[in-house]
Coordinates of C-alpha atoms in Angstrom, one line a residue:
Chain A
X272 CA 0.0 0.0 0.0
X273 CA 2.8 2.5 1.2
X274 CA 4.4 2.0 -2.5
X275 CA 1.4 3.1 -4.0
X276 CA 1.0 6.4 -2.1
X277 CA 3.8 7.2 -2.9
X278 CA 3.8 6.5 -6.6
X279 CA 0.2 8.5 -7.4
X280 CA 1.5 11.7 -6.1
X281 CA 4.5 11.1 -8.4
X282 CA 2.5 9.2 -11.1
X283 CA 0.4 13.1 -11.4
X284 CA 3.3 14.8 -11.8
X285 CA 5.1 12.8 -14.2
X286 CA 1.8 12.5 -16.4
X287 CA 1.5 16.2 -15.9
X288 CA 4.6 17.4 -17.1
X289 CA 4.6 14.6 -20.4
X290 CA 1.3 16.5 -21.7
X291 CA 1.8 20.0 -20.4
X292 CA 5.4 19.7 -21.8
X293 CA 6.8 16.9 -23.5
X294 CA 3.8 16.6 -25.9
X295 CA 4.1 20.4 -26.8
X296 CA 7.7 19.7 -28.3
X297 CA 7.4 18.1 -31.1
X298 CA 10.7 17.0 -32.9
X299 CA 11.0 15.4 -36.2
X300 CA 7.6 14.4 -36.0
X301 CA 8.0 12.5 -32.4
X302 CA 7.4 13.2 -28.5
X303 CA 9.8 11.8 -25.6
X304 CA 8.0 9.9 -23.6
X305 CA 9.4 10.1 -19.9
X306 CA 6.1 7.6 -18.9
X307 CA 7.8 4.7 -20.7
X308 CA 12.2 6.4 -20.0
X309 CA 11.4 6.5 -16.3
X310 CA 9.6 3.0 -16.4
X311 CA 12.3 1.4 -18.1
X312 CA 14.7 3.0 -16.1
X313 CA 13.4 2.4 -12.9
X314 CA 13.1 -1.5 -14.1
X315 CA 16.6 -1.9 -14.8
X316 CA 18.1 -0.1 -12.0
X317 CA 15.2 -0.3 -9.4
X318 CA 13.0 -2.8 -8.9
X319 CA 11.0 -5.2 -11.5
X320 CA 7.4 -5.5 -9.1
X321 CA 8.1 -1.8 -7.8
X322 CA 8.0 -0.6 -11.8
X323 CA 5.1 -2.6 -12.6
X324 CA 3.3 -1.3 -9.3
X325 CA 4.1 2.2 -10.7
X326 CA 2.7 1.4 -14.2
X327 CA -0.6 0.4 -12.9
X328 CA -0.5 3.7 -10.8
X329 CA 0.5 5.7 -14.2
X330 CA -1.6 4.3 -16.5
X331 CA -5.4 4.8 -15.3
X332 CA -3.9 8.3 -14.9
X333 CA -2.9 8.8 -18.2
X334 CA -5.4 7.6 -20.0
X335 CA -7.7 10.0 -18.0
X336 CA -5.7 13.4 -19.5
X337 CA -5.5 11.5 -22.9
X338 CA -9.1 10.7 -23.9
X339 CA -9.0 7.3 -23.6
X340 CA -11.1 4.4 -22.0
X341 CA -9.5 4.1 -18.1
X342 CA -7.5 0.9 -18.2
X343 CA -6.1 1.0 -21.8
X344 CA -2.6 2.0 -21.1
X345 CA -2.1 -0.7 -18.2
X346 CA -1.6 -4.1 -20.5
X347 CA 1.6 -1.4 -22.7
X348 CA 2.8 -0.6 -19.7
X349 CA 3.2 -3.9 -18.2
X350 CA 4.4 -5.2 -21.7
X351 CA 7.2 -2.7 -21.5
X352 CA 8.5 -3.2 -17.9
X353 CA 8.2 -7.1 -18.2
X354 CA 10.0 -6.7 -21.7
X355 CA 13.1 -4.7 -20.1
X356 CA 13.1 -6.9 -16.8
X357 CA 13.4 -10.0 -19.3
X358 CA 15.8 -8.3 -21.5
X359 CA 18.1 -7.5 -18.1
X360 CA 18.3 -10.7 -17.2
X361 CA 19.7 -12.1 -20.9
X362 CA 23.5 -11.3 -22.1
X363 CA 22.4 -8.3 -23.6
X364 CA 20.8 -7.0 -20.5
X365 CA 24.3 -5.2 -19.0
X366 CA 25.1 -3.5 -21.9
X367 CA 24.3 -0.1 -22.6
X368 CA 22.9 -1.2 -26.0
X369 CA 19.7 -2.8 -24.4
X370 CA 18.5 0.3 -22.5
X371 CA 18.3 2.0 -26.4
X372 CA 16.7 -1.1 -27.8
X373 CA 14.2 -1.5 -25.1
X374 CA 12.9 2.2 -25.4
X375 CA 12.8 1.9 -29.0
X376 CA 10.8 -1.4 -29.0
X377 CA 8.7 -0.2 -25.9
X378 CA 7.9 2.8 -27.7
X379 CA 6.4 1.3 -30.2
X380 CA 5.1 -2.3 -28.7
X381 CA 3.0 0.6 -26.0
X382 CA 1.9 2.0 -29.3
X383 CA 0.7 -1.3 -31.3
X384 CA -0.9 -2.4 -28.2
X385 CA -2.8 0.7 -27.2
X386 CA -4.0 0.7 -30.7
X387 CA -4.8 -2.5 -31.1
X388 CA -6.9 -2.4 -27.8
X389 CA -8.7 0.9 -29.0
X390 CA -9.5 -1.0 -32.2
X391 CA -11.0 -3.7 -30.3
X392 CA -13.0 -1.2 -28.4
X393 CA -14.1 0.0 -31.7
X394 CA -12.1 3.2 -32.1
X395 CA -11.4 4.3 -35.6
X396 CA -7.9 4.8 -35.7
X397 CA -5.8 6.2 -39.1
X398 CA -3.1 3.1 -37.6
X399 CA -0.7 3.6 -40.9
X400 CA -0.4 7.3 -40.2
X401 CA -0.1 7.2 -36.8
X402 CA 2.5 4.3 -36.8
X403 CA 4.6 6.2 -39.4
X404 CA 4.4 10.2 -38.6
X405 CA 4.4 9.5 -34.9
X406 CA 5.0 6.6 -33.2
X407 CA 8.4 5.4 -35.2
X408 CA 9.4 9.0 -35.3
X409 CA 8.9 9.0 -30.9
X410 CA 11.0 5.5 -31.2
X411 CA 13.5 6.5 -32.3
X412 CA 13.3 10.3 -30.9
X413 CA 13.2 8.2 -27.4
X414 CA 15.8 5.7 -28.3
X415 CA 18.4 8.7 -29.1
X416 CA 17.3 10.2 -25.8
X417 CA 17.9 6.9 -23.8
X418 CA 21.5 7.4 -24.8
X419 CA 22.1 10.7 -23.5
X420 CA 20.2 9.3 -20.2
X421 CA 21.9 6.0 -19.5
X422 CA 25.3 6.8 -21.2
X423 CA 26.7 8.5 -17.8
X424 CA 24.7 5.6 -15.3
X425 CA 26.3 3.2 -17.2
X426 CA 29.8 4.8 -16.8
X427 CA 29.4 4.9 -13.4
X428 CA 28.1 1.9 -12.5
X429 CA 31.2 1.1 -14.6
X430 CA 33.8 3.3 -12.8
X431 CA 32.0 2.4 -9.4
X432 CA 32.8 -1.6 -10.3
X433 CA 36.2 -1.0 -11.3
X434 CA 36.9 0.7 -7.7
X435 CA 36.0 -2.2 -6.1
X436 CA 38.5 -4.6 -4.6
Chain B
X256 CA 10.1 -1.1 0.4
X257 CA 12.0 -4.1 -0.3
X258 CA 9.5 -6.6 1.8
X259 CA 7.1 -6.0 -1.5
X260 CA 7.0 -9.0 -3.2
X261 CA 5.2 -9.8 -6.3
X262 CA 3.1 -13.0 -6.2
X263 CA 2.5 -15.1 -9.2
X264 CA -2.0 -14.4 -9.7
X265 CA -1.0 -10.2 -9.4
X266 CA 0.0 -10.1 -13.0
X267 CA -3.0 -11.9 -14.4
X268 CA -5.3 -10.3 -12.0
X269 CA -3.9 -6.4 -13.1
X270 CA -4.4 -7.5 -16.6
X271 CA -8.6 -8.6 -16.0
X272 CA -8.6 -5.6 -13.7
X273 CA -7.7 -3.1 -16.7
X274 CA -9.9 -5.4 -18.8
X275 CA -13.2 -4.8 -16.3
X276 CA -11.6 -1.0 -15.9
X277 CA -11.9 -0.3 -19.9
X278 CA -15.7 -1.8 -19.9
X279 CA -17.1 -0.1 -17.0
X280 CA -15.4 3.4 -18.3
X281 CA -16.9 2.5 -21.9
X282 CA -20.4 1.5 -19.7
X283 CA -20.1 5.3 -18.1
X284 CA -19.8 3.6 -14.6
X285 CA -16.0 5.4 -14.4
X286 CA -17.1 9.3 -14.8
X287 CA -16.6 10.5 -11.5
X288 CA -13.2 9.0 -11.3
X289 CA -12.1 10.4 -14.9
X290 CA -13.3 13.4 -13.4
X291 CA -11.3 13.3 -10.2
X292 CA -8.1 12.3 -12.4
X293 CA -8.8 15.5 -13.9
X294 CA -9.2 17.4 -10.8
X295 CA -6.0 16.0 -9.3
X296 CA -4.1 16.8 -12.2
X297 CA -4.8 20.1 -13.1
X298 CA -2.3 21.7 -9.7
X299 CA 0.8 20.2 -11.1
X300 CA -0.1 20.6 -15.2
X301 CA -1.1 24.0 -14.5
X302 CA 2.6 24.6 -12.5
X303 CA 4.5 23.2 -15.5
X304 CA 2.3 25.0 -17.9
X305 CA 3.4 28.2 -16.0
X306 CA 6.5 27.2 -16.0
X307 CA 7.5 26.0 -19.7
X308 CA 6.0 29.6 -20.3
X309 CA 8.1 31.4 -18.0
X310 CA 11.1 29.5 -19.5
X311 CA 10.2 30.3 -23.3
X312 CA 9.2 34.1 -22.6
X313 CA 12.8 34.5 -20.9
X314 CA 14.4 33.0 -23.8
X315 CA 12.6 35.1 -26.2
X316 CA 12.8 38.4 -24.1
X317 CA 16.6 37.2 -23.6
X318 CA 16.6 36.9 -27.5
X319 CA 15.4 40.1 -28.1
X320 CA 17.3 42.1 -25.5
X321 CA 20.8 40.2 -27.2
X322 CA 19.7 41.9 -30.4
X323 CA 19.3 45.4 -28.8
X324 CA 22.6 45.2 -27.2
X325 CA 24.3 45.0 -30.6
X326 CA 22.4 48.2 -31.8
X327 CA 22.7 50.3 -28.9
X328 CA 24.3 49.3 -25.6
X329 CA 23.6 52.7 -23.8
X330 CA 19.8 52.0 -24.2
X331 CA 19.9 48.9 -22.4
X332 CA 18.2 50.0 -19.6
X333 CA 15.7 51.7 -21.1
X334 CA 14.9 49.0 -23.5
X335 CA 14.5 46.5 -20.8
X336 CA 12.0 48.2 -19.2
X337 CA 9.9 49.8 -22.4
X338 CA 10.3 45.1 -23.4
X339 CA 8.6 44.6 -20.3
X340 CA 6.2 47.3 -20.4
X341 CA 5.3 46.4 -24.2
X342 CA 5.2 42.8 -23.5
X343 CA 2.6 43.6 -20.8
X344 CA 0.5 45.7 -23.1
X345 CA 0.9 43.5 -25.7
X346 CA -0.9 41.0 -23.6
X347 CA -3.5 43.5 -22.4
X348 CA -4.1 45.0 -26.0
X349 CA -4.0 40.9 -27.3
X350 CA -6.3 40.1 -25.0
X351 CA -8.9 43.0 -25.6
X352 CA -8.8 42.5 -28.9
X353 CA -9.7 38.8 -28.5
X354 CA -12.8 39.5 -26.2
X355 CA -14.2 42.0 -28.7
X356 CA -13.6 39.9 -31.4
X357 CA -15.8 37.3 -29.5
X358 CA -17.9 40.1 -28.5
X359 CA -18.4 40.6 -32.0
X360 CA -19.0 37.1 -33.0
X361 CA -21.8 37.0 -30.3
X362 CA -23.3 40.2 -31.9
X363 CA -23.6 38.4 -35.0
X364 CA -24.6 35.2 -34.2
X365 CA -27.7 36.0 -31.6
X366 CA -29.4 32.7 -32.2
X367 CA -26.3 30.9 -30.2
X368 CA -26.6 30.6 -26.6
X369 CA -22.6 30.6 -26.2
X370 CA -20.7 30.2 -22.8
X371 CA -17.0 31.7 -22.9
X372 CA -14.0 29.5 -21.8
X373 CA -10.7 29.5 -21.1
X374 CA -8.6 26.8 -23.0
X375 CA -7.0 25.0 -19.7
X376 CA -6.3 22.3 -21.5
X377 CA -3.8 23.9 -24.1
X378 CA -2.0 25.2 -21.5
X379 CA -2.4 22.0 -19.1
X380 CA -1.4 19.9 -22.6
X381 CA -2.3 18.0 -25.2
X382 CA -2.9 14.5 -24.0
X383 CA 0.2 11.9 -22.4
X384 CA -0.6 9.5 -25.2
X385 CA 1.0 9.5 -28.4
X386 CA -2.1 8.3 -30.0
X387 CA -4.7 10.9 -29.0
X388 CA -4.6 14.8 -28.9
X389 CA -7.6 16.0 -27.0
X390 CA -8.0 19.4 -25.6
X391 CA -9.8 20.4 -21.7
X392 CA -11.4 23.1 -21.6
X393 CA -12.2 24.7 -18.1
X394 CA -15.9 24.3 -18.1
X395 CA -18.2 21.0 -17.3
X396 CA -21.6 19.2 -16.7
X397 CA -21.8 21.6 -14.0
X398 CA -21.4 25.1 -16.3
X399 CA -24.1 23.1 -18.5
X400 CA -22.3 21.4 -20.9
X401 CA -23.0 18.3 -22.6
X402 CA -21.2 15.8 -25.2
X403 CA -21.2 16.9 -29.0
X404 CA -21.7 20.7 -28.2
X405 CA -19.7 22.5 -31.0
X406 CA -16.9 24.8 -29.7
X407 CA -15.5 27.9 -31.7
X408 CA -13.5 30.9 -31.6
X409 CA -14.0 34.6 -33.6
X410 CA -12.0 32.6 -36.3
X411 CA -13.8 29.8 -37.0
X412 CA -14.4 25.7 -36.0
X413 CA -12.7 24.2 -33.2
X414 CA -14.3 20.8 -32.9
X415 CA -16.9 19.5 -30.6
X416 CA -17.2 18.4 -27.1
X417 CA -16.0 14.5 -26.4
X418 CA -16.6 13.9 -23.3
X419 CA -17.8 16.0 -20.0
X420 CA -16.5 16.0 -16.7
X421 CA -17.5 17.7 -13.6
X422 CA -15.5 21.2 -14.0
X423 CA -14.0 20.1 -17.4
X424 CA -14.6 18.6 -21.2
X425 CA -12.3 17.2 -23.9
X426 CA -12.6 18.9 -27.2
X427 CA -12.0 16.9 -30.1
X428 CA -10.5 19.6 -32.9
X429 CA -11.1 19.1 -36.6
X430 CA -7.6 17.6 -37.2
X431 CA -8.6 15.0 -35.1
X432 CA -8.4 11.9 -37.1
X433 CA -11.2 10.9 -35.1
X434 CA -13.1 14.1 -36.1
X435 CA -16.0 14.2 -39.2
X436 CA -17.8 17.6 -39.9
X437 CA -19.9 18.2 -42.9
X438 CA -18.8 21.4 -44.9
X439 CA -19.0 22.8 -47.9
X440 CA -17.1 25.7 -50.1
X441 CA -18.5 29.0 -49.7
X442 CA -18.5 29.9 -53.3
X443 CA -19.1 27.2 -55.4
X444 CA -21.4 24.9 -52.3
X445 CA -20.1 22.0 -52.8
X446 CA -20.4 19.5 -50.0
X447 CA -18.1 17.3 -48.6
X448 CA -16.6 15.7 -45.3
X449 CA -14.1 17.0 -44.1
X450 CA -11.6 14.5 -42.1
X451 CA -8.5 15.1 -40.0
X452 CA -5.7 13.6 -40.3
X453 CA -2.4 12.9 -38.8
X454 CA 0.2 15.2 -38.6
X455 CA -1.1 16.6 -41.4
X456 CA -3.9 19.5 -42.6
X457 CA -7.4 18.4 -42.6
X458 CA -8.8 17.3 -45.9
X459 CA -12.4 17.7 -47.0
X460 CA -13.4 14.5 -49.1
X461 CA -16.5 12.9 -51.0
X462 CA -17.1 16.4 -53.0
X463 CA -18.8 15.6 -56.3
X464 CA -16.7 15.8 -59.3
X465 CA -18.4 17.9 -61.3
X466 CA -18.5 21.0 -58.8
X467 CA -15.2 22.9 -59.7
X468 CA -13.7 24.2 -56.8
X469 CA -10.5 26.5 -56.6
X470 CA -8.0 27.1 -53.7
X471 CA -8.6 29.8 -51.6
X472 CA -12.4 29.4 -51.5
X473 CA -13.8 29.3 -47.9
X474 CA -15.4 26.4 -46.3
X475 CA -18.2 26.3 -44.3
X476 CA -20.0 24.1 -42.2
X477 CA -22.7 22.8 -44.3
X478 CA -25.2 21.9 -41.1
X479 CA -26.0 18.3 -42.5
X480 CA -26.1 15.7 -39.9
X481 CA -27.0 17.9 -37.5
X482 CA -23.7 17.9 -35.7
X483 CA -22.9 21.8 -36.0
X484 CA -24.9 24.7 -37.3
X485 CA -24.6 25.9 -40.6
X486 CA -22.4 28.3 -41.7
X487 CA -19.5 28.7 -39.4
X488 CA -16.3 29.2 -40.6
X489 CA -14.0 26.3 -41.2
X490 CA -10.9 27.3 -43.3
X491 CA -9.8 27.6 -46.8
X492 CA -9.0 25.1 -49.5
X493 CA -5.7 24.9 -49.7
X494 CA -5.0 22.3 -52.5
X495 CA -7.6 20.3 -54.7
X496 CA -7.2 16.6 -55.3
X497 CA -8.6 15.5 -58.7
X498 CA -8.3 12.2 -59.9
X499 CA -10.4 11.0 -63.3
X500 CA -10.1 7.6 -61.4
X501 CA -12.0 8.4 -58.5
X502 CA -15.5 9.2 -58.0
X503 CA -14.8 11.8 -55.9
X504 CA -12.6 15.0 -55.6
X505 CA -11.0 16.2 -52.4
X506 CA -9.5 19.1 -50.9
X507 CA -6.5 19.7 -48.1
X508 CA -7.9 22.1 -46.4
X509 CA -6.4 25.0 -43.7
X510 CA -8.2 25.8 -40.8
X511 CA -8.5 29.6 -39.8
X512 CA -8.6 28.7 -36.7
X513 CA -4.6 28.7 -35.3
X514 CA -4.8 25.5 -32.4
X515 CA -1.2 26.7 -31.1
X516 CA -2.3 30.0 -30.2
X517 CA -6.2 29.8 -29.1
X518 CA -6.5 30.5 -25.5
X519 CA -10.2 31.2 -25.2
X520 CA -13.0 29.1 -26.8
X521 CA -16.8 29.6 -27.2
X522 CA -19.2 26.4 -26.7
X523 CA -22.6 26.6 -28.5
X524 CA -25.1 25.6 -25.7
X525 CA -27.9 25.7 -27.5
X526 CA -27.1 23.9 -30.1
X527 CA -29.2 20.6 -29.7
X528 CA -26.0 17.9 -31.9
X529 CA -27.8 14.8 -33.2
X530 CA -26.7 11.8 -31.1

């Protein structure tokens, strides 16, 4: 329960500040999405069932300031933690490569999901246009921001493990 | 912290939770809590809205004052403070001129019970999904709105309301793909329906071919369907699609209305929309 608290208060704010300022700037076409950066990041360097706890906290959230039926964002959301939490514990998982490759793919597995589950509602969605002027565009927009953000953890961590006897 | 543990059935059980979340919300069982999302939200989305305009007025004073400099240093001063003063009566003239253009859109359009609004929405944000771009506005079921109410400005179409809340609504603009309005071409009437698109300008489609149409003719709404009242102003025809192949010509179509820039809104409340 006390994880929860704790993550609505903080679960406002980040979904706050991703429409009132992140989806103002758009850049080639694409958004950063600091829902899906922080997620990712807190799964790899936090904990797996704390991130998923924080996704089901996000997501009702922003589906509310987006439009959509409540509970739509919640299946993404999971998909993405479990994906980077699975991806963590492979080879590739310690390398700074995965961090870039997990945003990219959770950018747009969120995407294909959330519209595939609107479609099922019976949304009309333009899926092409959407897929192509926005969501790969926010992949890799997102991927290129997930190396500017994990490029100096990783050299720490790196520079921490080397310090130790 | 650390004593949380996750269990195997949480997983599963999140997933039928979300899965009995989306049906009640699509039953209407889930308005109150929307709306209490809403209301929870709007402290810290109104902050960073404040703030990401704080941050871009600096920069663009701090722009400006960087080109005085170069002219004239010895005015600094004065400049700085006639900046400040202009900006301030910029806003003050902007905003005047606003109201009496609404003012003025009221005086000609009598027959519309219209209930002004403050965009909160543009400046709270567009949506936190990639996939949808609604717009709040700061007015609810209990200001007397309801779904479907068309919304406008002095300049023309905005879109219609999506859903209601409490103290707020989502507007749905006409460059919503989602979004269908029924218009026609000032000059040479011909109908059409116009569609928005993603990421790109609204285009007005199923016009007959033999109606010749030219860019820069005006289009209206045509008040078929019943969904918005004829004659308000849409945009302008921008490019004309013909194609011998088709049945139909189209149109890319601008809106007069500039979404970036609209800070205050009109809804038509007595404007019964067809369901």
């Amino acid at each position: 329960m006390l994880p929860l608290l704790i993550f609505i208060p903080l679960a406002l704010i980040l979904v706050a500040f991703q429409s009132a300022v992140l989806n103002q700037i758009t850049l080639a076409g694409g958004h950063l999405d600091i829902i899906i950066l922080s997620l990712v990041l807190f799964t790899l360097y936090g904990s797996y069932e704390l991130a998923l706890l924080a996704a089901v906290a996000i997501a009702p959230i922003m589906d509310a300031v987006s439009g959509l039926p409540l509970g739509v964002s919640v299946i993404p959301l999971l998909t993405v933690v479990t994906l980077a939490h699975l991806g963590s514990k492979t080879i590739f998982g310690a390398r700074l490569g995965w961090p870039i490759l997990v945003i990219f793919l959770g950018v747009l597995l969120a995407a294909l999901l959330t519209m595939l589950e609107l479609i099922l509602l019976g949304w009309e969605l333009p899926w092409y246009d959407l897929l192509l002027r926005v969501v790969v565009p926010s992949a890799f927009l997102n991927a290129l921001a997930a190396l500017v953000i994990y490029l100096p953890i990783v050299l720490f961590s790196e520079h921490q493990e080397t310090r130790l006897p | 912290m650390r004593s949380f543990r996750l269990r195997p059935l949480i997983l599963p059980l999140v997933i039928v939770g979300a899965i009995v979340l989306m049906v009640l919300d699509l039953a209407g069982w889930l308005g109150p809590t929307s709306g209490l999302i809403h209301t929870a939200i709007r402290p810290p989305a109104l902050f960073f809205t404040e703030a990401r305009r704080t941050i871009g007025s600096g920069i663009a004073t701090l722009r400006e004052l960087g080109e005085l400099r170069e002219k004239n240093l010895e005015l600094q001063s004065r400049v700085d403070q006639l900046t400040v003063e202009n900006l301030r009566l910029a806003e003050v003239e902007a905003e005047n001129e606003r109201l009496r253009a609404f003012l003025k859109f009221a005086q000609t359009n009598p027959s519309f019970d219209i209930r002004g609004g403050q965009i909160i929405a543009r400046p709270i944000g567009d949506s936190a999904s990639l996939l949808t771009h609604p717009i709040q506005i700061d007015l609810g079921t209990e200001h007397g709105l309801e779904q479907g109410m068309p919304v406008v400005t002095d300049r023309g179409l905005v879109g219609r309301i999506a859903r209601v809340y409490p103290r707020a609504s989502d507007l749905i603009l006409i460059t919503d793909p989602r979004s269908r309005v029924n218009v026609m071409t000032q000059a040479s009437r011909a109908q059409g329906v116009l569609r928005g698109r993603v990421g790109q300008l609204p285009i007005m489609e199923l016009i007959p071919p033999e109606i010749e149409i030219s860019e820069g003719e005006i289009v209206i709404t045509s008040g078929l369907g019943g969904h918005f009242p004829k004659g308000l102003v849409v945009g302008q025809v921008v490019e004309v699609i013909r194609n011998d192949n088709l049945m139909f010509q189209s149109a890319v179509i601008r809106p007069t209305v500039d979404f970036d820039r609209m800070e205050l809104v009109l809804v038509i409340t007595n404007f019964p929309p067809a369901e």
